[in-house]
Coordinates of C-alpha atoms in Angstrom, one line a residue:
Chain A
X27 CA 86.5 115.6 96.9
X28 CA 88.8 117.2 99.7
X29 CA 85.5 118.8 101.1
X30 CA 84.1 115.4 102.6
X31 CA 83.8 115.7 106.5
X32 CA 87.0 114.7 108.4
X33 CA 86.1 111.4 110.3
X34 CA 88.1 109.6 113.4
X35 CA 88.0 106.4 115.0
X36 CA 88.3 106.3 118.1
X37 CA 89.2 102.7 119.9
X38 CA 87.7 101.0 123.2
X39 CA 85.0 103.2 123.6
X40 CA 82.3 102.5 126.7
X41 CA 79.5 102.6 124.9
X42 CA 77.6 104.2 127.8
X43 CA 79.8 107.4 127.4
X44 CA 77.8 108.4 125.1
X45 CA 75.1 108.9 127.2
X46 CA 77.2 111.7 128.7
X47 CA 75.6 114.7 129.1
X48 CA 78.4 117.0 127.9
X49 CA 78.6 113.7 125.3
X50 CA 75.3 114.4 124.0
X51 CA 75.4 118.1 124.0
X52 CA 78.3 117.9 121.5
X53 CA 76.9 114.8 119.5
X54 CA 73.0 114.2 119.5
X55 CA 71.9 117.4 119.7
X56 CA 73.9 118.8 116.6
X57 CA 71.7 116.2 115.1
X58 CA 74.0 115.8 112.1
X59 CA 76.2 112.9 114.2
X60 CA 76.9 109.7 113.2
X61 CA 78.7 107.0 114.9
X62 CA 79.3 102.9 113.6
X63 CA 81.4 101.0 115.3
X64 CA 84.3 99.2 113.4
X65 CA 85.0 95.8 112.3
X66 CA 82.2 94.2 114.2
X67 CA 80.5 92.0 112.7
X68 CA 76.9 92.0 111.9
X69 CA 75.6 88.0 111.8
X70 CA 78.1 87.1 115.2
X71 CA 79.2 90.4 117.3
X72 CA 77.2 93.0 119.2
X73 CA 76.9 96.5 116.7
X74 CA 76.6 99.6 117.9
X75 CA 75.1 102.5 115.7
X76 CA 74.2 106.1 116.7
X77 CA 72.2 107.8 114.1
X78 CA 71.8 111.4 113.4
X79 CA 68.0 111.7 114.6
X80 CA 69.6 110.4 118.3
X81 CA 68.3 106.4 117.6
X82 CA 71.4 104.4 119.3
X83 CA 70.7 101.0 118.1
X84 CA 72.6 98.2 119.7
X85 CA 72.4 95.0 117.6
X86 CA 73.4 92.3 120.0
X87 CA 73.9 88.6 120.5
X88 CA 71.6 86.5 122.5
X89 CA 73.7 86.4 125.7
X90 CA 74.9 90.2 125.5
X91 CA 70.9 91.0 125.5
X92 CA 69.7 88.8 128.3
X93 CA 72.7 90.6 130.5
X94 CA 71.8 93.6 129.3
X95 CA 67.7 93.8 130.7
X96 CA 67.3 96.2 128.2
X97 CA 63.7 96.1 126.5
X98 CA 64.3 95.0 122.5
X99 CA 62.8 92.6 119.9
X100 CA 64.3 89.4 118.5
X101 CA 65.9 90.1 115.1
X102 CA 64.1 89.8 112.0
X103 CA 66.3 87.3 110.4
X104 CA 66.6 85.2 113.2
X105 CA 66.2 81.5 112.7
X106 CA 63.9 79.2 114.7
X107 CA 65.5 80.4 118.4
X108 CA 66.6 84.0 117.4
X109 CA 70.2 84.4 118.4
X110 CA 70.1 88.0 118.0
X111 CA 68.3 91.0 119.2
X112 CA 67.7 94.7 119.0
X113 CA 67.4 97.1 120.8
X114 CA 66.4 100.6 120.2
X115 CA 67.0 103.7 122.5
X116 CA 65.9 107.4 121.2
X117 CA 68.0 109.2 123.1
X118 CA 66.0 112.4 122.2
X119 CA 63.3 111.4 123.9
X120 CA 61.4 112.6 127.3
X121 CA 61.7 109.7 129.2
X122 CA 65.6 109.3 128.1
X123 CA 66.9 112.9 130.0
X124 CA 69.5 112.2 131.8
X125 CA 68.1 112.0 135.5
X126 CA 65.5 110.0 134.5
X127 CA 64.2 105.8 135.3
X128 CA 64.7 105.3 131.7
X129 CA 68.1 106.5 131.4
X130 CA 69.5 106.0 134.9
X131 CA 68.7 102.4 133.9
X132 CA 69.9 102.3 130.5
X133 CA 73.4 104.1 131.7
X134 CA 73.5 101.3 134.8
X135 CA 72.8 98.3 132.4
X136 CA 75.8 99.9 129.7
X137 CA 78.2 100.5 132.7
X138 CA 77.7 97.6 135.2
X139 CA 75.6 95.1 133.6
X140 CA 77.2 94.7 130.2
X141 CA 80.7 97.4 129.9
X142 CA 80.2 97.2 126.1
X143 CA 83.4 98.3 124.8
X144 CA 83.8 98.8 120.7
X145 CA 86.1 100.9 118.4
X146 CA 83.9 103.2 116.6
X147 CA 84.2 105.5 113.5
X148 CA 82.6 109.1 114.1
X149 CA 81.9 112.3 112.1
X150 CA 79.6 114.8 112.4
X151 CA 78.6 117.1 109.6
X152 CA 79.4 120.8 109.6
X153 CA 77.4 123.7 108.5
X154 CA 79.3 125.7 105.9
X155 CA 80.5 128.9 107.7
X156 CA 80.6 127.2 111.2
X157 CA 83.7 125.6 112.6
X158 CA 84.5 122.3 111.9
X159 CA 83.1 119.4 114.9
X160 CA 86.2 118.0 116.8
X161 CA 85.9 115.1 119.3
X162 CA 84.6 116.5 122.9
X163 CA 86.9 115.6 125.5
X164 CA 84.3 112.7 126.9
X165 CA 85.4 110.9 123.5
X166 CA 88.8 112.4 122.8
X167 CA 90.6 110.7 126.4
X168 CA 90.3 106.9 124.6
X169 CA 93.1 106.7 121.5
X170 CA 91.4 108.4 118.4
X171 CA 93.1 109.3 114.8
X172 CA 91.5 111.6 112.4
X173 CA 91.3 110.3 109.3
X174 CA 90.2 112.0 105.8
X175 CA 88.0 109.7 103.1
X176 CA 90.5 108.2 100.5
X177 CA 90.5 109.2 97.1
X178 CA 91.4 106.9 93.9
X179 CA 91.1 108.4 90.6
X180 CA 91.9 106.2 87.3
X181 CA 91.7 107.5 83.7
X182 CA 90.3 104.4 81.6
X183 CA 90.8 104.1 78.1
X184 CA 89.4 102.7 74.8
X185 CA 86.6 101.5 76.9
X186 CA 84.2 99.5 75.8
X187 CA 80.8 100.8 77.4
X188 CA 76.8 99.9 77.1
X189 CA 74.9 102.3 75.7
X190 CA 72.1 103.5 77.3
X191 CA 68.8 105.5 77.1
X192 CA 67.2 107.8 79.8
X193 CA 63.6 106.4 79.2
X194 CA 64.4 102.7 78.6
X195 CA 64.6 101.5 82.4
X196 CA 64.0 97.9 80.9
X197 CA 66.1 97.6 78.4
X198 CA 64.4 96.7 75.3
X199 CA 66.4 98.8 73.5
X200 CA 69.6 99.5 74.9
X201 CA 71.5 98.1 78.0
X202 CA 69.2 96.4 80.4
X203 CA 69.5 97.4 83.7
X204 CA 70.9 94.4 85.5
X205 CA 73.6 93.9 82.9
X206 CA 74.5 97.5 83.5
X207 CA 75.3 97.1 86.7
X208 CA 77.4 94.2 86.1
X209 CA 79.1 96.1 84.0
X210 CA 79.7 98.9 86.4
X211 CA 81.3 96.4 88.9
X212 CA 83.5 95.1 85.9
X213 CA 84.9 98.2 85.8
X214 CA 85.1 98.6 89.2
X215 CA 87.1 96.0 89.6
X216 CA 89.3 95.8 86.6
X217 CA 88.0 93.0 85.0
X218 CA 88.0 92.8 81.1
X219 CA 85.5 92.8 79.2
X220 CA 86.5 91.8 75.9
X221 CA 86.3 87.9 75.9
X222 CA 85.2 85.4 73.3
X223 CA 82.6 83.3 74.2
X224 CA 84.4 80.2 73.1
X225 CA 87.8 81.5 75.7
X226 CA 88.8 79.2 78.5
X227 CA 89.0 81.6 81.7
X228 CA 86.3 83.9 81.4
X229 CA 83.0 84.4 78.9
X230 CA 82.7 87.9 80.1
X231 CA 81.8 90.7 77.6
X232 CA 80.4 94.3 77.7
X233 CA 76.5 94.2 77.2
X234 CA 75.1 95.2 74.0
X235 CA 74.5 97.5 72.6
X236 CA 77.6 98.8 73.3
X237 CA 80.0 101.6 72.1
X238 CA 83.9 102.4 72.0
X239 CA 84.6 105.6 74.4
X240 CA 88.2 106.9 74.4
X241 CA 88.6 108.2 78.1
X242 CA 86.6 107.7 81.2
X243 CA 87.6 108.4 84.7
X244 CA 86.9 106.0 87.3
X245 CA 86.9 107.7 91.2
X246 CA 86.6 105.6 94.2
X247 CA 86.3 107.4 97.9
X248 CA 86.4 105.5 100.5
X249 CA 85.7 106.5 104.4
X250 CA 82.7 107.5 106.6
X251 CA 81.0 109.2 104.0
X252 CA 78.3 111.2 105.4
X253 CA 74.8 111.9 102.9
X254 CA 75.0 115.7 103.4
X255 CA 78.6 115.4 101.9
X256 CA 77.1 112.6 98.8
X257 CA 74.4 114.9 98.3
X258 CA 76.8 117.9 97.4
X259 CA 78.9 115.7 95.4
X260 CA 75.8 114.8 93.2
X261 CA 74.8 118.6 92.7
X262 CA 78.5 118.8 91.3
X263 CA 78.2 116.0 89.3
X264 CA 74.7 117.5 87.8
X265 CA 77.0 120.6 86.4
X266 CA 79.2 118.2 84.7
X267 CA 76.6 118.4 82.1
X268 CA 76.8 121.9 81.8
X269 CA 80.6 121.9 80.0
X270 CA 80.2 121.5 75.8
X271 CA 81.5 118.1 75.5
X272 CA 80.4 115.9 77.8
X273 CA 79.0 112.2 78.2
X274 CA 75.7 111.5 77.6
X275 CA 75.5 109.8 81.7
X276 CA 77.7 109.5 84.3
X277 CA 76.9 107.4 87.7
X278 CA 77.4 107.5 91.0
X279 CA 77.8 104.0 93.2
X280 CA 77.3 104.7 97.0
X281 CA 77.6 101.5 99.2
X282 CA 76.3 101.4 102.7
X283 CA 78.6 99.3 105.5
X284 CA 78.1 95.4 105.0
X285 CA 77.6 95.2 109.0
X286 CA 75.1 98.1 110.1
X287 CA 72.4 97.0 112.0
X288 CA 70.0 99.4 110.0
X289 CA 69.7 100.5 105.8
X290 CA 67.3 102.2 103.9
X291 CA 66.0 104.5 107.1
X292 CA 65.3 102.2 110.3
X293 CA 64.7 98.9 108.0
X294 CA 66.7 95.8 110.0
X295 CA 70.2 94.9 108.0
X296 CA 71.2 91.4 108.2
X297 CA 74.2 89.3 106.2
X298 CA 73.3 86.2 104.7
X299 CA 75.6 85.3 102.2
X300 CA 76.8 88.8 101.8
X301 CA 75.9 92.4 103.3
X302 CA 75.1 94.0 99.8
X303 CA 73.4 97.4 100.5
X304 CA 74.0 100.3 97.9
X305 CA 72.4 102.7 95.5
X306 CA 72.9 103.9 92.4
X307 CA 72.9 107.0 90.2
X308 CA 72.9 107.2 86.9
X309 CA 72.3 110.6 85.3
X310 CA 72.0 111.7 82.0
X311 CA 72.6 114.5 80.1
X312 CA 69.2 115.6 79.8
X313 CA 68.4 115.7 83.8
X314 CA 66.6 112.6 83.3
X315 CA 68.1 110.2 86.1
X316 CA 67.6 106.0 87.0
X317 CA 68.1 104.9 90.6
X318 CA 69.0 101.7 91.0
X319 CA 68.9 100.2 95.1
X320 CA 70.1 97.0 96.1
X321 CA 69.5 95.2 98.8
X322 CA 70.5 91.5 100.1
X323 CA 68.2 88.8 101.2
X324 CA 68.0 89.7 104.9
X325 CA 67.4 93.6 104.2
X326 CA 63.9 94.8 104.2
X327 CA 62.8 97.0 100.8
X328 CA 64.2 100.1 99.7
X329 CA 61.5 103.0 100.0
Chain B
X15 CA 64.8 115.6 87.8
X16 CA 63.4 117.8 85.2
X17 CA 63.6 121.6 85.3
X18 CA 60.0 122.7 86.8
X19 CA 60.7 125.7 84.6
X20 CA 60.2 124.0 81.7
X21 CA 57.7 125.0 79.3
X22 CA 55.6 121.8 78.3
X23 CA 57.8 119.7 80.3
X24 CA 56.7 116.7 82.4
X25 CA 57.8 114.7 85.4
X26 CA 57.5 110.9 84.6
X27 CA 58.3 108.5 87.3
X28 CA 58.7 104.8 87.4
X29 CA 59.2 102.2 89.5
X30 CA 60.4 98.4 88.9
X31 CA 61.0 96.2 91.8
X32 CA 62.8 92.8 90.7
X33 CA 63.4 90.3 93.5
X34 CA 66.2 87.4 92.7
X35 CA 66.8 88.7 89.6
X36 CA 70.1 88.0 88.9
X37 CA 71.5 85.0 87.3
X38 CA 74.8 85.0 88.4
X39 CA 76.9 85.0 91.5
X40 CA 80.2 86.4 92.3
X41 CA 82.9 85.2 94.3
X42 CA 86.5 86.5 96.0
X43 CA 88.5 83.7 96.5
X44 CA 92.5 83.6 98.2
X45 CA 94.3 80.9 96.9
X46 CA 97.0 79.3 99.5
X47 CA 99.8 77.0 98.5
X48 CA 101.5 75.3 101.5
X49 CA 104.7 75.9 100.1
X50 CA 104.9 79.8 99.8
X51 CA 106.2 81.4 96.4
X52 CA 104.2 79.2 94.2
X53 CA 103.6 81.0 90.8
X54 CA 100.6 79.9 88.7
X55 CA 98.5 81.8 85.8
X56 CA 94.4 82.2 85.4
X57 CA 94.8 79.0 83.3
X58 CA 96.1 76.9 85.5
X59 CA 94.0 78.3 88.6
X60 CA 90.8 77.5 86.3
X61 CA 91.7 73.8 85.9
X62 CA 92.5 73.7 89.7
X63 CA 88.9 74.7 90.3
X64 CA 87.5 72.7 87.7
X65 CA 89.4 69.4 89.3
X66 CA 87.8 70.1 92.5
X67 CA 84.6 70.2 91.2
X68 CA 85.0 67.1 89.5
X69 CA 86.5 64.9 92.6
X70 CA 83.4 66.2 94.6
X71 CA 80.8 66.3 91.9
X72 CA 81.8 63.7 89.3
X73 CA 82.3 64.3 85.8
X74 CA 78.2 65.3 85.0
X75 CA 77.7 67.1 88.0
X76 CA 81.2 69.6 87.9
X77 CA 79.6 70.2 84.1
X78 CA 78.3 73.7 84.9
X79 CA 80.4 76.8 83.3
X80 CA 82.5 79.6 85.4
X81 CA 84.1 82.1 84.7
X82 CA 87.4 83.6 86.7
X83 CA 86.9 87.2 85.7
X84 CA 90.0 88.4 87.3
X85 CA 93.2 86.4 88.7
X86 CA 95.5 88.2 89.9
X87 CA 99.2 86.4 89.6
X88 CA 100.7 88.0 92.8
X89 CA 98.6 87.7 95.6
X90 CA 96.9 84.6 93.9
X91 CA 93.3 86.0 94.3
X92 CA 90.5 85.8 91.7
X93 CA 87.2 87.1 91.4
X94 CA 84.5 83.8 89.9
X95 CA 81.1 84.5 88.2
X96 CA 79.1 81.2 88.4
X97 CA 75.3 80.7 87.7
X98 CA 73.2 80.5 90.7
X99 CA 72.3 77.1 90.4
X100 CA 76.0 76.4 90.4
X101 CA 76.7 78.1 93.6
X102 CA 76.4 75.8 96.1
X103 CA 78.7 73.2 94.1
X104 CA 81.3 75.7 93.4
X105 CA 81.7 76.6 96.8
X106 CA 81.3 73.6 98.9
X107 CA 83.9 72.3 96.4
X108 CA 86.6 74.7 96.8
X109 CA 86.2 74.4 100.9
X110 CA 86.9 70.7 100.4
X111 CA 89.9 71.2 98.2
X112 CA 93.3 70.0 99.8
X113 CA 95.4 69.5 97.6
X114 CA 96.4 69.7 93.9
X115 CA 99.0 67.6 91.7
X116 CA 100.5 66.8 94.7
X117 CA 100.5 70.1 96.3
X118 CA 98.5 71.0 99.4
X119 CA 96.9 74.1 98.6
X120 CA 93.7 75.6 100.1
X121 CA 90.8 78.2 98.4
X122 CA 89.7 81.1 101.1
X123 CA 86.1 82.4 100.0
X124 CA 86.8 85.7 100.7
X125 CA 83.7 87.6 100.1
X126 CA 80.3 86.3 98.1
X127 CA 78.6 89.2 96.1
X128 CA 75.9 89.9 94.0
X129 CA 76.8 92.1 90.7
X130 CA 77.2 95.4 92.5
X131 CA 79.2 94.5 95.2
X132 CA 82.1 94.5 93.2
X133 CA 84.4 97.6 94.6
X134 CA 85.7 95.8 97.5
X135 CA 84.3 98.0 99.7
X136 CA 83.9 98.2 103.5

């Protein structure tokens, strides 16, 4: 858990420093950079995102994008008039060095047509051996804290938990999948599962079938979680397995930001009544594994 | 994820896509009191809700069941499972809710989640 990538955010950023070139040296071209900026909103503000294959995708509102002159498409979610727009800018690309129409135009529109200006939250992976990315100086001159993912751990007992089989992904004869993942929110959040169904507050109860286990930890990390750093997580989780007495599954919840412009690769993510976007692990004993992805109504489908 | 090495082992893979699947909704709500300090229990919250529904809705149409999965005494928030057909009611009564027994009170919708959105994430 302490070897998740150090992330900052850093507040009031230009947006068009990051068309920098010493910017883009020490960001884009590591290709392992990522960059979201923080508590905008995806259905009413403009969203920045800088992904690590050197897409910056600005998701902007109607006015922001006619200032702009920027070339993008209306969003995908958009009503009758859309009120929102994206635009798209590969920053790897030929026609985007810096010196260039493209960019010269793109830096102009970002500095004098439209000064974007967002906090942002930035990490950028390290290879093992190498030293560990800081800020570069075109980023670190705005106010920036580095921050570390936050770990929760809880030790559950007497729990009462669905029982499940590897090969059964519909549930015709244990848990079925949907009530699963109920369940796994239930204990997310605390919520008891050991109702009647004639009690007043709540009806709630663990799906059947359903066993008694004594002890179960519960970790939650929160942060900028980057997928290199997931990935190694799940390649410990996998040697769980290997001690004498373990479960017979374990899982492994991993929810993307309600307001990113983008989920599941370059699919458009929207919020409608909420920004569900997530995936799920479960893995079994026997290496056998069910992913379950989630998506809300204004997401596209996961691959 | 099987071991390749296996001897006589096979990869199976499958995939089911279900769209609108779930039969159930989930809600955060914030209860406010006007007058700060107030202590209630799930009980009481429950029959708050349940009034509301039935000065918007009417005795036949606040008959739908809900359930308050988690209240939480001290900050007076709760998390609300309601069928999807129920939705709509639920939460266009709690907006219109002013007051109860005399109090004025107010319900923020906090958040609106399906199942898996349930750690209170970012």
């Amino acid at each position: 858990m302490r070897r998740f990538t150090r992330f900052y955010l850093v507040r009031e950023v230009p947006v068009f420093e990051l068309l920098g070139e010493e910017c883009l040296e020490k960001t884009v071209r590591t290709g392992r950079f990522y960059a979201l900026s923080y508590k905008t909103r995806i259905d009413q503000d403009d969203v920045v995102a800088l992904l690590p294959t050197g897409q910056l995708i600005l998701s902007v509102v109607k006015d922001t994008y006619e200032q702009l002159g920027l070339e993008g498409r209306p969003s995908q979610y958009a009503h009758k008039r859309p009120m929102r727009y994206v635009v798209v800018i590969d920053l790897t690309d030929k026609s985007m060095a810096p010196g260039s129409k493209r960019y010269d135009r793109v830096l102009w529109a970002l500095r004098e047509k439209v000064p974007l200006k967002t906090d942002f939250l930035m990490a950028c992976h390290s290879v093992v051996g190498t030293e560990a990315w800081s800020l570069p100086p075109c980023l670190s001159r705005y106010p920036w804290k580095e921050l570390q993912a936050s770990v929760d751990t809880q030790t559950l007992r007497d729990l009462p938990c669905p029982v499940l089989h590897g090969d059964d992904l519909r549930g015709e004869t244990a848990c079925e999948p949907h009530a699963f993942l109920e369940w796994l929110g239930a204990v997310g959040l605390g919520i008891g599962c050991e109702n009647e169904a004639t009690s007043f507050l709540s009806t709630y109860e663990c799906p059947e079938p359903r066993t008694l286990v004594d002890q179960a930890v519960l970790c939650t990390v929160t942060g900028l979680l980057l997928p290199e750093d997931i990935h190694s997580l799940l390649e410990e989780l996998r040697r769980y397995f290997d001690q004498p007495k373990s479960s017979s599954w374990l899982s492994l919840v991993v929810h993307g930001f309600a307001d990113s412009p983008i989920s599941w690769g370059m699919a458009e993510h929207g919020f409608h009544k909420g920004g569900e976007n997530f995936y799920s692990f479960v893995l079994f004993k026997n290496q056998d594994y069910w992913l379950h992805m989630g998506t809300g109504a204004n997401d596209g489908c996961p691959p | 994820m099987s071991d390749p090495g296996a001897v006589g082992g096979s990869v199976t893979y499958q995939r089911l896509v279900h769209k609108n699947s779930s039969g159930f909704h989930y809600m955060k709500v914030s209860l406010v009191f006007e007058k700060e300090g107030k202590r209630i229990d799930g009980a009481f919250f429950k029959q708050l809700i349940i009034s509301a529904l039935r000065n918007v809705y009417g005795e036949i149409g606040a008959a739908f069941p809900f359930d308050v999965l988690k209240f939480e005494e001290k900050s007076l928030t709760a998390v609300l499972r309601v069928y999807n057909s129920g939705l709509v009611k639920l939460w266009s009564a709690l907006t219109l809710l002013g007051s109860y027994q005399n109090e004025t009170c107010a319900v923020r919708v906090v958040q609106v989640l399906l199942p898996y959105q349930y750690t209170g994430g970012p």
